[in-house]
Amino acid sequence: MGVPEIRRLKQLEDENGKLERLAADLTLDRSMLQDVLKRKW
């Protein structure tokens, strides 16, 4: 593996981490909204 491939791999790993955190945040938001709706109705 050359330097460009290693850099690209690192970029993809960083992007993957960001997307995983975003997905976790959205899941938490959805869960909180569902909880609020259950209490409201």
CSV table of N, CA and C in Angstrom, one decimal:
chain,number,residue,atom,x,y,z
A,1,MET,N,0.8,-1.2,0.0
A,1,MET,CA,0.0,0.0,0.0
A,1,MET,C,0.9,1.2,0.0
A,2,GLY,N,0.6,2.1,-0.9
A,2,GLY,CA,1.4,3.4,-1.0
A,2,GLY,C,0.8,4.5,-0.1
A,3,VAL,N,1.5,5.6,-0.1
A,3,VAL,CA,1.1,6.7,0.7
A,3,VAL,C,-0.3,7.2,0.3
A,4,PRO,N,-0.5,7.4,-1.0
A,4,PRO,CA,-1.9,7.9,-1.3
A,4,PRO,C,-3.0,7.0,-0.9
A,5,GLU,N,-2.8,5.7,-1.0
A,5,GLU,CA,-3.8,4.7,-0.5
A,5,GLU,C,-4.0,4.8,1.0
A,6,ILE,N,-2.9,5.0,1.7
A,6,ILE,CA,-3.0,5.1,3.2
A,6,ILE,C,-3.7,6.4,3.6
A,7,ARG,N,-3.4,7.5,2.9
A,7,ARG,CA,-4.1,8.7,3.1
A,7,ARG,C,-5.6,8.6,2.9
A,8,ARG,N,-6.0,8.0,1.8
A,8,ARG,CA,-7.4,7.8,1.4
A,8,ARG,C,-8.1,6.9,2.4
A,9,LEU,N,-7.4,5.9,2.9
A,9,LEU,CA,-8.0,5.0,3.9
A,9,LEU,C,-8.3,5.8,5.2
A,10,LYS,N,-7.3,6.6,5.6
A,10,LYS,CA,-7.5,7.4,6.8
A,10,LYS,C,-8.7,8.4,6.6
A,11,GLN,N,-8.8,9.0,5.4
A,11,GLN,CA,-10.0,9.9,5.1
A,11,GLN,C,-11.3,9.1,5.2
A,12,LEU,N,-11.3,7.9,4.6
A,12,LEU,CA,-12.5,7.1,4.7
A,12,LEU,C,-12.9,6.7,6.1
A,13,GLU,N,-11.9,6.4,6.9
A,13,GLU,CA,-12.1,6.0,8.3
A,13,GLU,C,-12.6,7.2,9.1
A,14,ASP,N,-12.1,8.4,8.8
A,14,ASP,CA,-12.6,9.6,9.5
A,14,ASP,C,-14.0,9.9,9.1
A,15,GLU,N,-14.3,9.8,7.8
A,15,GLU,CA,-15.7,10.0,7.3
A,15,GLU,C,-16.6,9.0,7.9
A,16,ASN,N,-16.2,7.8,8.0
A,16,ASN,CA,-17.0,6.7,8.6
A,16,ASN,C,-17.4,7.0,10.0
A,17,GLY,N,-16.4,7.5,10.8
A,17,GLY,CA,-16.6,7.9,12.2
A,17,GLY,C,-17.6,9.0,12.3
A,18,LYS,N,-17.5,10.0,11.4
A,18,LYS,CA,-18.4,11.1,11.5
A,18,LYS,C,-19.8,10.6,11.1
A,19,LEU,N,-20.0,9.8,10.1
A,19,LEU,CA,-21.3,9.3,9.8
A,19,LEU,C,-21.9,8.4,10.9
A,20,GLU,N,-21.0,7.6,11.5
A,20,GLU,CA,-21.5,6.8,12.7
A,20,GLU,C,-22.0,7.7,13.8
A,21,ARG,N,-21.3,8.7,14.1
A,21,ARG,CA,-21.8,9.7,15.2
A,21,ARG,C,-23.1,10.3,14.8
A,22,LEU,N,-23.2,10.7,13.5
A,22,LEU,CA,-24.4,11.4,13.0
A,22,LEU,C,-25.6,10.4,13.1
A,23,ALA,N,-25.4,9.2,12.7
A,23,ALA,CA,-26.4,8.2,12.8
A,23,ALA,C,-26.8,8.0,14.3
A,24,ALA,N,-25.9,7.9,15.2
A,24,ALA,CA,-26.2,7.8,16.6
A,24,ALA,C,-27.0,9.0,17.1
A,25,ASP,N,-26.6,10.2,16.7
A,25,ASP,CA,-27.3,11.4,17.1
A,25,ASP,C,-28.7,11.4,16.6
A,26,LEU,N,-28.9,11.0,15.4
A,26,LEU,CA,-30.3,10.9,14.8
A,26,LEU,C,-31.1,9.9,15.4
A,27,THR,N,-30.5,8.8,15.8
A,27,THR,CA,-31.2,7.7,16.5
A,27,THR,C,-31.7,8.2,17.9
A,28,LEU,N,-30.8,8.9,18.5
A,28,LEU,CA,-31.2,9.4,19.9
A,28,LEU,C,-32.3,10.5,19.7
A,29,ASP,N,-32.2,11.4,18.7
A,29,ASP,CA,-33.2,12.4,18.5
A,29,ASP,C,-34.5,11.7,18.2
A,30,ARG,N,-34.5,10.7,17.4
A,30,ARG,CA,-35.8,10.0,17.1
A,30,ARG,C,-36.4,9.3,18.3
A,31,SER,N,-35.5,8.7,19.1
A,31,SER,CA,-36.0,8.1,20.4
A,31,SER,C,-36.6,9.1,21.3
A,32,MET,N,-36.0,10.3,21.4
A,32,MET,CA,-36.5,11.3,22.3
A,32,MET,C,-37.8,11.9,21.8
A,33,LEU,N,-37.9,12.1,20.5
A,33,LEU,CA,-39.2,12.5,19.9
A,33,LEU,C,-40.3,11.5,20.1
A,34,GLN,N,-40.0,10.3,20.0
A,34,GLN,CA,-41.0,9.2,20.2
A,34,GLN,C,-41.5,9.2,21.6
A,35,ASP,N,-40.5,9.4,22.6
A,35,ASP,CA,-40.9,9.5,24.0
A,35,ASP,C,-41.8,10.7,24.3
A,36,VAL,N,-41.5,11.8,23.7
A,36,VAL,CA,-42.3,13.0,23.9
A,36,VAL,C,-43.7,12.8,23.4
A,37,LEU,N,-43.8,12.2,22.2
A,37,LEU,CA,-45.1,11.9,21.6
A,37,LEU,C,-45.9,11.0,22.4
A,38,LYS,N,-45.3,10.0,23.0
A,38,LYS,CA,-46.0,9.0,23.8
A,38,LYS,C,-46.6,9.7,25.1
A,39,ARG,N,-45.8,10.6,25.6
A,39,ARG,CA,-46.3,11.3,26.8
A,39,ARG,C,-47.4,12.3,26.5
A,40,LYS,N,-47.3,12.9,25.4
A,40,LYS,CA,-48.2,14.0,25.0
A,40,LYS,C,-49.6,13.4,24.7
A,41,TRP,N,-49.6,12.3,24.0
A,41,TRP,CA,-50.9,11.7,23.6
A,41,TRP,C,-51.4,10.8,24.7
